[in-house]
XYZ file of C-alpha atoms in Angstrom:
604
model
C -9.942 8.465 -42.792
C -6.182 9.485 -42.991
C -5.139 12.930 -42.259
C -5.248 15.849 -44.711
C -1.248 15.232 -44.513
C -1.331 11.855 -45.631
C -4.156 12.507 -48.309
C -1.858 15.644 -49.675
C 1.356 12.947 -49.937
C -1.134 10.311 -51.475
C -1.936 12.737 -54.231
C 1.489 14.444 -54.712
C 2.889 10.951 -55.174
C 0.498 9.775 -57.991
C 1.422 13.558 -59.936
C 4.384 12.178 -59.460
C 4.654 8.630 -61.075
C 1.884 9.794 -63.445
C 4.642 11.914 -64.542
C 7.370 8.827 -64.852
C 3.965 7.092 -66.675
C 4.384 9.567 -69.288
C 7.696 9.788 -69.692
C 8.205 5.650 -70.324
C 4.568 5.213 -72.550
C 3.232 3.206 -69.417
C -1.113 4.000 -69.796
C -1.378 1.649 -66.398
C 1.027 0.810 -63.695
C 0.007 -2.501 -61.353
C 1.591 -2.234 -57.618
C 1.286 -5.314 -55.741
C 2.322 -6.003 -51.989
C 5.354 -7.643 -52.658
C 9.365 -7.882 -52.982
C 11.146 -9.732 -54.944
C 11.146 -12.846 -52.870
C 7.378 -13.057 -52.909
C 7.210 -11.997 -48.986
C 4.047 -11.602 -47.149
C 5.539 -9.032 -44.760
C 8.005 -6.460 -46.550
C 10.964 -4.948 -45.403
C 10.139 -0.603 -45.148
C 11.931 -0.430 -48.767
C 9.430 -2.373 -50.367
C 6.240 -1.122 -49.261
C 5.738 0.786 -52.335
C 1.913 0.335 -52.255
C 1.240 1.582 -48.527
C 3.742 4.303 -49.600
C 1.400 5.589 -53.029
C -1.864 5.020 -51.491
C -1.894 5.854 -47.905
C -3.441 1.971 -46.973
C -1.794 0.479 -44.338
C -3.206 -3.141 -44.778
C -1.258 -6.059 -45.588
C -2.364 -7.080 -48.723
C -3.750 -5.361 -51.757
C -3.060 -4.445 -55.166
C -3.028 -0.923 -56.591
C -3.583 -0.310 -60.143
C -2.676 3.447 -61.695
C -4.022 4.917 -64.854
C -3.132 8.200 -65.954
C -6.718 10.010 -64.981
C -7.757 6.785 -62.457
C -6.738 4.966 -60.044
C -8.156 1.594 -57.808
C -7.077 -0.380 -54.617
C -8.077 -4.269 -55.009
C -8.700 -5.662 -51.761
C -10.289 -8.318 -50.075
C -13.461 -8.892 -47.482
C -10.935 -8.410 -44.419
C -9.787 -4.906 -45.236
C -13.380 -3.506 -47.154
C -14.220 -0.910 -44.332
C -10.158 -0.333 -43.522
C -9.633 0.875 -46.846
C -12.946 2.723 -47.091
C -11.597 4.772 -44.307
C -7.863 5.031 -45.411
C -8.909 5.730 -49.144
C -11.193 8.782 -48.886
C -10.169 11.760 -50.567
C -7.286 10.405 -52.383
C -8.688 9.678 -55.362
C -8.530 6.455 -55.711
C -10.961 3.908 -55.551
C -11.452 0.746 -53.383
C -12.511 -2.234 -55.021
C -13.855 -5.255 -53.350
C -12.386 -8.683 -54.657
C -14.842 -11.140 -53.636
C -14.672 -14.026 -56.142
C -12.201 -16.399 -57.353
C -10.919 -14.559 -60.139
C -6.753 -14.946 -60.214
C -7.036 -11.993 -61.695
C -9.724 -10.001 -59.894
C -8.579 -6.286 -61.686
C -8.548 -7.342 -65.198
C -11.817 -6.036 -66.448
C -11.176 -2.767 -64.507
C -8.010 -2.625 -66.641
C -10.027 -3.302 -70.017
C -12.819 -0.815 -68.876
C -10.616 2.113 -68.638
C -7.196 0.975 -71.455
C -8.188 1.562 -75.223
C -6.686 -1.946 -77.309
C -2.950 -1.133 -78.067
C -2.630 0.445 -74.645
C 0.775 -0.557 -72.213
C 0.319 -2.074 -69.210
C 3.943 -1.369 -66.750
C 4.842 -3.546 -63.983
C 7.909 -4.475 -61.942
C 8.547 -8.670 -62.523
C 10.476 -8.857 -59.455
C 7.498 -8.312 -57.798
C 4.825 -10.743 -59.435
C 5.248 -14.828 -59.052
C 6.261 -16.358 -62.530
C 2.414 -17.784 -62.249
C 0.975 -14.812 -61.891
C 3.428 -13.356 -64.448
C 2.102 -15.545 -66.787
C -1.570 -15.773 -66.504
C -1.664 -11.540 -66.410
C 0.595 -11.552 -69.809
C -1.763 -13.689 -71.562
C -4.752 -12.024 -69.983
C -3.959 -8.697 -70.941
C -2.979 -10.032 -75.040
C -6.109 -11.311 -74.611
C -7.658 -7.676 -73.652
C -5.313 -6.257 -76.576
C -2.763 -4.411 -74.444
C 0.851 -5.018 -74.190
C 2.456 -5.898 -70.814
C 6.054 -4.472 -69.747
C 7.307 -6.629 -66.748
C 10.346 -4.564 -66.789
C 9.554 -1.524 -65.350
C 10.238 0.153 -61.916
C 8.719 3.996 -61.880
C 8.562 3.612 -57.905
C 12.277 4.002 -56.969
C 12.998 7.797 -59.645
C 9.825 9.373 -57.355
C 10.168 7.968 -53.580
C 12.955 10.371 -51.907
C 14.203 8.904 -48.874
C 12.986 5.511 -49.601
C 13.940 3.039 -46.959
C 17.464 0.801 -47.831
C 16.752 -2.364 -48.204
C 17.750 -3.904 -44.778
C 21.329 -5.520 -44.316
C 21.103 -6.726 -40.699
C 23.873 -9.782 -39.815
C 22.917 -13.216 -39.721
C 22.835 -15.798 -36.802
C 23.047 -19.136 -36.328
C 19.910 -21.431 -35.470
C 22.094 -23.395 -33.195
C 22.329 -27.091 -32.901
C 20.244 -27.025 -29.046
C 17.200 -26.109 -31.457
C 18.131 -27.667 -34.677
C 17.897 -31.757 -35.684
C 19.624 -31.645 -38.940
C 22.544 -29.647 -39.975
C 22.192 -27.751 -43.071
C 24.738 -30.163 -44.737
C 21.843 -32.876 -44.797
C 19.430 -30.407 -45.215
C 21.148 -29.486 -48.783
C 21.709 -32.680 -49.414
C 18.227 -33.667 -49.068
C 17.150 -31.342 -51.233
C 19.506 -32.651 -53.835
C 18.482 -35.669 -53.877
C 14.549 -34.581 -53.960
C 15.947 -31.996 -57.121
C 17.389 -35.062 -59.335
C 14.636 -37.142 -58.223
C 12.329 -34.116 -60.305
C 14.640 -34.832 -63.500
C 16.607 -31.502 -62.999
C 20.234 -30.621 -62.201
C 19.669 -27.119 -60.371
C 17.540 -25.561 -57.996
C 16.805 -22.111 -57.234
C 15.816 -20.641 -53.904
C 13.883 -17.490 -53.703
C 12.079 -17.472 -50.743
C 13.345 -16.267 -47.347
C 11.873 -18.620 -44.948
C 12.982 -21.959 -47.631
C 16.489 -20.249 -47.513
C 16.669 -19.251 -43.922
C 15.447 -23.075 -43.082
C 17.565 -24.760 -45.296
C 21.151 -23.414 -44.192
C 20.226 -23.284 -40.479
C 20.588 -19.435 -40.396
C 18.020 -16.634 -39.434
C 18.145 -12.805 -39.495
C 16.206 -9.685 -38.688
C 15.495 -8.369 -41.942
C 12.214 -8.446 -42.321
C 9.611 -7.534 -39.096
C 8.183 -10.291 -36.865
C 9.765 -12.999 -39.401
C 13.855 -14.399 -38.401
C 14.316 -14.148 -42.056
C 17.300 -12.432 -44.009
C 17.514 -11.251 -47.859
C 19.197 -13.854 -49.763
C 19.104 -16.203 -53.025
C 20.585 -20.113 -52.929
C 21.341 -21.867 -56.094
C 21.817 -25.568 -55.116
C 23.222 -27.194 -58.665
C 24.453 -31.119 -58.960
C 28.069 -30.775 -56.774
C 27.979 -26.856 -55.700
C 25.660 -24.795 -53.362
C 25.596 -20.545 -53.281
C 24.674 -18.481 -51.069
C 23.946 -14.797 -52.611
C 23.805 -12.058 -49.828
C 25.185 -8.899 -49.260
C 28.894 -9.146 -47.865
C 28.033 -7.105 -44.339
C 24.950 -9.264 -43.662
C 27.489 -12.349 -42.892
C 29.902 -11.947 -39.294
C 33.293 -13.987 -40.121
C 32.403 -17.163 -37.569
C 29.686 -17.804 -39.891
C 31.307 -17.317 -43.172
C 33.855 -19.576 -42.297
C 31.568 -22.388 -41.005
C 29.729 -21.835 -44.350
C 32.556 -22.302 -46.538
C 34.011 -25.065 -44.398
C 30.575 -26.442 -45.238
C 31.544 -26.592 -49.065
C 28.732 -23.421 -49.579
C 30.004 -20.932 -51.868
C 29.312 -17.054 -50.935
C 28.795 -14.930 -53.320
C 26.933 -11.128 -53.684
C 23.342 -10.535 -53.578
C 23.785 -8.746 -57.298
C 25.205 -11.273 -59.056
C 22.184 -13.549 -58.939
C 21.028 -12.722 -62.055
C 24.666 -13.034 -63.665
C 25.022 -16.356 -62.620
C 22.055 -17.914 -63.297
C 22.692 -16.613 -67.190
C 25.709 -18.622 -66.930
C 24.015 -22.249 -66.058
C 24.648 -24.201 -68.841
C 22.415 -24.546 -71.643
C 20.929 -27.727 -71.662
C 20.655 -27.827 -67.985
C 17.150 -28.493 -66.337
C 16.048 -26.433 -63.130
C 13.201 -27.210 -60.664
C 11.722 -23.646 -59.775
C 8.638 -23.464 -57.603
C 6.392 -21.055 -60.278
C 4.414 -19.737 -57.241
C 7.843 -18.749 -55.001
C 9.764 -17.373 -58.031
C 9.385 -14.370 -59.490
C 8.530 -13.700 -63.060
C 11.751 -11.567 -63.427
C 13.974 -14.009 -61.984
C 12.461 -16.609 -64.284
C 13.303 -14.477 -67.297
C 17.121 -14.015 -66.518
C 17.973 -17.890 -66.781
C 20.015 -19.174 -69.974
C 17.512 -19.151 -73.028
C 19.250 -22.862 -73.325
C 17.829 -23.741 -69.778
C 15.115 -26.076 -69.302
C 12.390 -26.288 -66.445
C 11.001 -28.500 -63.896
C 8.196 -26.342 -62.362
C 6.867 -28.211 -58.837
C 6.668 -26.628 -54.834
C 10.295 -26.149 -53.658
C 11.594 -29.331 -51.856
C 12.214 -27.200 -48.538
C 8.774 -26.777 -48.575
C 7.394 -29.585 -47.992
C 10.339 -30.463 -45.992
C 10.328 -28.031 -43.421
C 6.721 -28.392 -42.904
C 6.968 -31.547 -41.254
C 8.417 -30.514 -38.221
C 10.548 -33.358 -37.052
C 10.118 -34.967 -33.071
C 13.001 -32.852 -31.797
C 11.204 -29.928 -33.169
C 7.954 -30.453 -31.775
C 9.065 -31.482 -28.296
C 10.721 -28.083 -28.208
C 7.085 -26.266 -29.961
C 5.584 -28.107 -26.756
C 8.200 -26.276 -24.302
C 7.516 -23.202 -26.401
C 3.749 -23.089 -26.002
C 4.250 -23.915 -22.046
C 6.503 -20.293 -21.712
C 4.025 -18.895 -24.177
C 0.693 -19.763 -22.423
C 2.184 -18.884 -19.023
C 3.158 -15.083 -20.282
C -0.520 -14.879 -21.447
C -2.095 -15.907 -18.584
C 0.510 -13.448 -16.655
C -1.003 -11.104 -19.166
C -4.716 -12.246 -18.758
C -4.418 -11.898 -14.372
C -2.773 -8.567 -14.597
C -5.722 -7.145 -17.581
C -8.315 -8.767 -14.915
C -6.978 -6.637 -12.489
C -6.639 -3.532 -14.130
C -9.869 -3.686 -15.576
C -11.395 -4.393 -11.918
C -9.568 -1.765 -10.053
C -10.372 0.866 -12.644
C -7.103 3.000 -11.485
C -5.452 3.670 -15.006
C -7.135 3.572 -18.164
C -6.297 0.405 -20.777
C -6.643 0.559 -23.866
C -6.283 -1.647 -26.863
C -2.266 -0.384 -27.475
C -1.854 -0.681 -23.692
C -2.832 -4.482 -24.005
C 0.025 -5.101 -27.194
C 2.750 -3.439 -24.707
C 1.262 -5.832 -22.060
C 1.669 -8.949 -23.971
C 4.993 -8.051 -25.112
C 6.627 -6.728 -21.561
C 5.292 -10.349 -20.032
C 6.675 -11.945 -22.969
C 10.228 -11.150 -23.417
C 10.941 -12.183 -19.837
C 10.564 -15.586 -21.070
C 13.470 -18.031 -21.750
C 14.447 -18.197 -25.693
C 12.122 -15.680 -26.908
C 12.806 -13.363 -29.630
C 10.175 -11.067 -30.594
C 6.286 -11.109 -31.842
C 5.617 -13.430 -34.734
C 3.339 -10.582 -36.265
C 1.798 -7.655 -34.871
C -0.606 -8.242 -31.710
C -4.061 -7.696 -32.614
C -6.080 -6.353 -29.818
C -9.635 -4.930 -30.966
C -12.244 -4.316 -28.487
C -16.403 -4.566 -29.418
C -16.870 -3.025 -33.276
C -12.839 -2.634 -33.750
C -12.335 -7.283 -33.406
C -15.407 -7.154 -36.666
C -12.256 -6.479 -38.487
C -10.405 -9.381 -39.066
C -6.906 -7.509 -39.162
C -7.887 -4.477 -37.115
C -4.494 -2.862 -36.162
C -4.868 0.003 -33.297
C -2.400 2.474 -33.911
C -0.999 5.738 -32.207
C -3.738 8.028 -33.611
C -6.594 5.060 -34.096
C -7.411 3.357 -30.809
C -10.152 2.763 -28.951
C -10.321 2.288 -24.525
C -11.275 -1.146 -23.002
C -14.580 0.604 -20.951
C -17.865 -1.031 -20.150
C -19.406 -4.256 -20.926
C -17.957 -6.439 -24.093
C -15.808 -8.526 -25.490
C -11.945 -7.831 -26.081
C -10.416 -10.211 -28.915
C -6.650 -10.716 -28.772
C -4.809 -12.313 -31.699
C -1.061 -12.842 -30.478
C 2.108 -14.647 -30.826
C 5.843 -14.742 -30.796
C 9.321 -15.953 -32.109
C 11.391 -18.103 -29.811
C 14.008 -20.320 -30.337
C 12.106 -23.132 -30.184
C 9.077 -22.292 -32.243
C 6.990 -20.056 -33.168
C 3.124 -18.706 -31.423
C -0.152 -18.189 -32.735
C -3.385 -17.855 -30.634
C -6.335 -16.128 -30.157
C -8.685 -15.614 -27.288
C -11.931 -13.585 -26.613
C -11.840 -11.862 -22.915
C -15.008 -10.702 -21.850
C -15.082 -7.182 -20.290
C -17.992 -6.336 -17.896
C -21.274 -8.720 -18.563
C -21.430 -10.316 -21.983
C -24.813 -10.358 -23.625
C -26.905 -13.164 -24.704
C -26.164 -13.047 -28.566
C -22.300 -12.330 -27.747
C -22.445 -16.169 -25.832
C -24.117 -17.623 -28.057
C -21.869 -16.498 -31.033
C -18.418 -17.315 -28.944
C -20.178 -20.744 -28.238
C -21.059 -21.450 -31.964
C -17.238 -20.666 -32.897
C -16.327 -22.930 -29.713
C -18.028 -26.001 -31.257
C -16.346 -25.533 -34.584
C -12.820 -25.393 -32.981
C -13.447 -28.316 -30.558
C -14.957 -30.369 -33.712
C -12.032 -30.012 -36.154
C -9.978 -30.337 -32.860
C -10.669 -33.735 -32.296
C -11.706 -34.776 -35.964
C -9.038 -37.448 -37.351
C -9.075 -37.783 -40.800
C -7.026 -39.900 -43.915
C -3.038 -39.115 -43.572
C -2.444 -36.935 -47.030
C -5.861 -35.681 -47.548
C -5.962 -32.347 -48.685
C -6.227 -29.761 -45.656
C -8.348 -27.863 -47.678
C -11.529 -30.557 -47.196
C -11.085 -30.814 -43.192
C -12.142 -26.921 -43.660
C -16.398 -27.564 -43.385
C -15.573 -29.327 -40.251
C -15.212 -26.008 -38.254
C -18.008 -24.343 -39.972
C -20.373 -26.776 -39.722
C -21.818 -25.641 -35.911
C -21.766 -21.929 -37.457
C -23.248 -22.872 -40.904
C -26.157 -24.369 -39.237
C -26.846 -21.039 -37.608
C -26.772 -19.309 -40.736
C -23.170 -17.985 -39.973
C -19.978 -17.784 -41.553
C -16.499 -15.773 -41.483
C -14.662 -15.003 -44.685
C -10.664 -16.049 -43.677
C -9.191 -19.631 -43.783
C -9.879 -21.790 -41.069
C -6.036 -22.851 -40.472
C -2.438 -21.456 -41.742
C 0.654 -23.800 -41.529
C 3.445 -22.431 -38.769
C 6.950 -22.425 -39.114
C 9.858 -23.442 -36.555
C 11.158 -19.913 -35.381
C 10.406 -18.571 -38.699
C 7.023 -17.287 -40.801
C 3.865 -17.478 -38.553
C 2.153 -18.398 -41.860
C 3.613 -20.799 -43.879
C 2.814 -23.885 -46.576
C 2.259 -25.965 -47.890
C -1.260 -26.686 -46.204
C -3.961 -24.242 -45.640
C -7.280 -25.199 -44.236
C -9.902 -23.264 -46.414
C -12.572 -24.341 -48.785
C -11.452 -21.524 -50.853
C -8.151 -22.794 -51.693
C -7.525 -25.750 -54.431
C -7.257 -29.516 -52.924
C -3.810 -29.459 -54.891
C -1.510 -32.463 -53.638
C 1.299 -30.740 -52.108
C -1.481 -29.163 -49.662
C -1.642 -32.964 -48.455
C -1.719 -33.186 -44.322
C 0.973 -35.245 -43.453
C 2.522 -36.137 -39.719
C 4.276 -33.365 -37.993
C 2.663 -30.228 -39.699
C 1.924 -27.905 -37.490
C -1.250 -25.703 -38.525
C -3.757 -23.219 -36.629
C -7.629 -24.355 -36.397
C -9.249 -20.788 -35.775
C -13.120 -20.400 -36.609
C -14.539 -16.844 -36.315
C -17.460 -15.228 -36.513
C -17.966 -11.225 -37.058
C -20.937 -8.794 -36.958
C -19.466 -5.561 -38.537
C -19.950 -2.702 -36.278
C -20.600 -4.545 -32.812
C -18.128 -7.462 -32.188
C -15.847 -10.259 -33.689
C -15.154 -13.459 -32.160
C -12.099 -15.890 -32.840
C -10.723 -18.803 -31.103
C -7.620 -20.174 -32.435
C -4.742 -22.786 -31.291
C -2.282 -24.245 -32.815
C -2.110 -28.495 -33.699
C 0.227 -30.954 -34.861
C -0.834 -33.771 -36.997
C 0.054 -36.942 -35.276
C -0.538 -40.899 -36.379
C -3.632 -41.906 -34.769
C -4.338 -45.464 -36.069
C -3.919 -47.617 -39.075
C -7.181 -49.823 -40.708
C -8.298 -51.785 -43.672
C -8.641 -48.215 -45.565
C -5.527 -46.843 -44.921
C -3.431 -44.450 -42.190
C -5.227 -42.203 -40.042
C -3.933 -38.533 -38.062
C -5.757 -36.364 -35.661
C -4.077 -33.386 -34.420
C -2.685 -33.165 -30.994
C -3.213 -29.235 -29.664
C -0.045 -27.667 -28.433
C -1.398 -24.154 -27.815
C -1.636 -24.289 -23.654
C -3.660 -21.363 -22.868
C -7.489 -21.235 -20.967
C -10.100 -20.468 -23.433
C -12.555 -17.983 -21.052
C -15.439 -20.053 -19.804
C -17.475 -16.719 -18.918
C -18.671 -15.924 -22.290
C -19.843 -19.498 -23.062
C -23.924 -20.769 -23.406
C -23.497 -23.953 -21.655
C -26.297 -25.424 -23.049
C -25.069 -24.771 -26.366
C -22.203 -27.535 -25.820
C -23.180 -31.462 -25.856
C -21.521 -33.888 -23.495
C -18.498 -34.188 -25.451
C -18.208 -30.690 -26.326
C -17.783 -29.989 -22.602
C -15.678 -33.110 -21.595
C -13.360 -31.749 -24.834
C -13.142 -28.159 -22.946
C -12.734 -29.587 -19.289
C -9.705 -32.227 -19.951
C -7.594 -29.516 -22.254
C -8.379 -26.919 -19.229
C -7.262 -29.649 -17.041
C -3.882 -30.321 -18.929
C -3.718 -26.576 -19.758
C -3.535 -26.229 -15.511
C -1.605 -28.828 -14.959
C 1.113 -27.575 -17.443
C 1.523 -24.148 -16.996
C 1.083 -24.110 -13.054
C 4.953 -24.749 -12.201
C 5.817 -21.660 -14.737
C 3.624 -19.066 -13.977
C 4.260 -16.417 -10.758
C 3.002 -16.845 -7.113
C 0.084 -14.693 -7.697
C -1.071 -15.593 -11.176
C -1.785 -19.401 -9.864
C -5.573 -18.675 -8.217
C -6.003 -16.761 -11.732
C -5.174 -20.164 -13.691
C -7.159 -22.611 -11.083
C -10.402 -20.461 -11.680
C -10.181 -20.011 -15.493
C -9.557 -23.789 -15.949
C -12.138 -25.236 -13.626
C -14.397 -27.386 -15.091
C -17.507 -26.651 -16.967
């Protein structure tokens, strides 16, 4: 539950843009969890949501009516938002099915036909701009994407961030940003169009070799590109660019011009012209702003599928990457051991975040955490996305099991793993659960499968051992990675609940996280998760084949597995990546950590 603080600002703020409701003939007002360049994590100035509601989780949709209000969420954050919402008023609502539009009837149920419906377009995807438009026509109520009643009511809102740039130098880089572009041209005319606009950070921070600190845990900065048939812009903010990089940038042929003028410019494209927008990674408002005259090619944005096939310079330096990374958690894993078996200072689930990060950062290239650690210990790891925080935390005390979901930004790549530690004696039912997610990451581990089949149909492959047990977990599977940029990124996703759409299409050199779970709300959650890169494995009479080769070098804890749970292969799996796992990380981890890593990797 949040404090009676909290639930006092909560309900002062709603008066408030109830108010601003009013005044502009708005009878609903949708607030997503977004910014204007579709972001999963938001810069402080954009968490408008978290700041009206008082819910701190990273996704979720408010809708506000002038007597009601409702937070859409999703299975992960059902019991967070429970907690967070009580007393405010407003009402959580679970979205469980596949609806793209899970609030609509909520909308219907509580708008009389002719009512206005407010939202801010920069904000929604030109998809989802779309489909909620002709939903809500549909429902008889008119839809303003052109409002913003957030920024008249929030006093000493957050600026939005305007931290300088830096170079991705060539040491990490294969292709300058000059091919890059060029590339994309090419890819752009290939589409029938003439321009291309950029929205997204991660597509723009890739494709000019550049990355920033605007946005927490992600090297991204707040920009737009326009890449047209001779000319490529840059809009951002004149202090966010030091002179040695301007320079190289304009020597570069890229044109510079101001964040604001965006919208200006892309009224001015010709009429006549064609652009290729991605309609997922553009926003609705952006969309609107183009020359009435302009015509549209509407497919994923070249650098997306580009940059998701990491090239062999790339992935040679994700392998160094995971060696630094897997020897700071094991430096991490020796030191918990101790602590927990000497008993001398308390730890507890914030103490193990600090941990992570303090063994981290002494490590060549590395930046900072790819996304928050998550560190929940018995009933807190049943929550998928269980942040502890300063006044929410629980001690690391007595028998069970601690689940750590971690990672980082370096240089050369970026982390994502999760392990399961067991504290005291694990029980029975806690092996046998940790086994059952064990099998399913081992057998979509070593699956190989048709080159370009949709990642969403490898998904049943990890569920399989758990399904049979009548089990299940409610996330994806497996999230694309970036290269020292978004620890979740596309094309691919491995998850029977996404579409099989063809740009989801596993190809060589995508780098993507297998990580079965398995939760029992109130007692323990269980996750095992490394990171792969689809390789070629063979070629037949039906075609190309991948498998993945695993890159994340880190010992998966042997204690809380039911042996006779595993087959023959199962174990021979576990025993040769514990062997490489030891065999890599031995000449960069400390004196003293090097027993630690011989025990936790000795064969099953």
């Amino acid at each position: 539950m949040n404090t009676p603080s909290i639930l006092n600002d909560v309900t002062t703020r709603l008066a408030a843009l109830r108010q601003e409701m009013k005044g502009q003939a708005i009878d609903a007002l949708i607030v997503p969890t977004s910014d204007p360049h579709l972001s999963e994590y938001l810069p402080l100035h954009w968490r408008s949501r978290e700041w009206l509601s008082g819910f701190t989780g990273s996704a979720g949709t408010l809708i506000v009516g002038m007597e009601k209000a409702s937070l859409w969420v999703d299975s992960r954050y059902w019991t967070q938002a429970l907690k967070q919402l009580e007393g405010s008023g407003i009402e959580m609502c679970k979205i469980s099915g596949g609806s793209q539009i899970p609030y609509l009837e909520w909308i219907g149920a509580h708008l009389p036909a002719g009512a206005t419906v407010g939202m801010d377009g920069r904000l929604l995807s030109l998809n989802q701009g779309r489909l909620l438009e002709e939903a809500l026509l549909r429902k008889q109520l008119s839809f303003r994407p052109d409002v913003d009643l957030i920024s008249p009511i929030w006093k000493g809102r957050a600026s939005v961030p305007k931290t300088p740039v830096f170079e991705h130098t060539r040491q990490f880089v294969a292709t300058s940003r000059i091919d890059k572009i060029e590339r994309i041209r090419h890819l752009v005319k290939e589409s029938g169009a003439d321009w291309h606009l950029l929205s997204t950070l991660d597509d723009i921070a890739w494709t000019f070799n550049l990355r920033g600190n605007d946005i927490e845990f992600n090297p991204v900065f707040i920009a737009y590109a326009l890449i047209g048939p001779e000319k490529t812009t840059l809009f951002i903010d004149n202090e966010k660019l030091p002179d040695e990089i301007r320079r190289s940038l304009v020597s570069d042929g890229i044109g510079i011009m101001a964040y604001e003028d965006t919208e200006k410019i892309l009224h001015r494209i010709p009429s006549g012209s064609t652009m290729l927008l991605d309609p997922r990674r553009t926003s609705y408002f952006m969309y609107r702003q183009a020359n009435s005259g302009v015509k549209f090619v509407e497919t994923v944005n070249p650098a997306v599928l580009l940059k998701s096939r990491k090239e062999t310079f790339e992935i040679e330096n994700i392998r160094k990457t995971m060696i630094e990374d897997g020897a700071a958690f094991c430096e991490f894993q020796a030191w918990f051991d101790d602590a927990i078996e000497s008993g001398n200072s308390p730890v507890s689930e914030l103490t193990v975040a600090e941990k992570i990060e303090q063994f981290r950062s002494k490590r060549p290239n590395y930046i900072s955490p790819s996304f928050g650690t998550i560190a929940g210990f018995n009933e807190n790891a049943a929550l998928p996305h269980y942040q502890a925080t300063e006044t929410d935390f629980s001690f690391i005390k007595g028998d069970g099991l601690l689940l750590i979901d971690t990672g980082g930004q370096y240089l050369g790549g970026t982390t994502d793993m999760t392990r399961v530690i067991p504290v005291g004696l694990p029980g029975q039912e806690q092996k046998k659960d940790f086994t059952l997610v064990l099998k399913g990451m081992i057998a979509l581990s070593e699956t190989c499968f048709p080159q370009s089949i949709p990642a969403a149909m490898l998904d049943s492959i990890a569920r399989k051992p758990l399904w049979a047990h009548g089990a299940d977990y409610g996330h994806g599977t497996g999230h694309g990675v970036g290269y020292f940029l978004n620890v979740h990124e596309g094309p691919q996703g491995i998850s029977y609940h996404a579409k099989p759409e063809p740009q989801t299409a596993m190809e060589e050199g995508m780098v993507t996280s297998v990580e079965p779970g398995l939760y029992k709300e109130g007692r323990w959650g269980i996750r095992i998760e490394n990171l792969v890169v689809n390789r070629f494995y063979r070629e037949t009479g039906f075609g190309k084949y991948l498998n993945f080769e695993t890159l994340t070098q880190c010992p998966i804890d042997t204690r809380c597995i039911e042996k006779d749970l595993l087959d023959e292969n199962e174990i021979a799996w576990l025993n040769r990546y514990h062997e490489g796992v030891r065999e890599k990380l031995m000449p960069f981890v400390p004196e003293h950590v090097r027993n630690w890593l011989i025990r936790r990797t000795e064969p099953l």
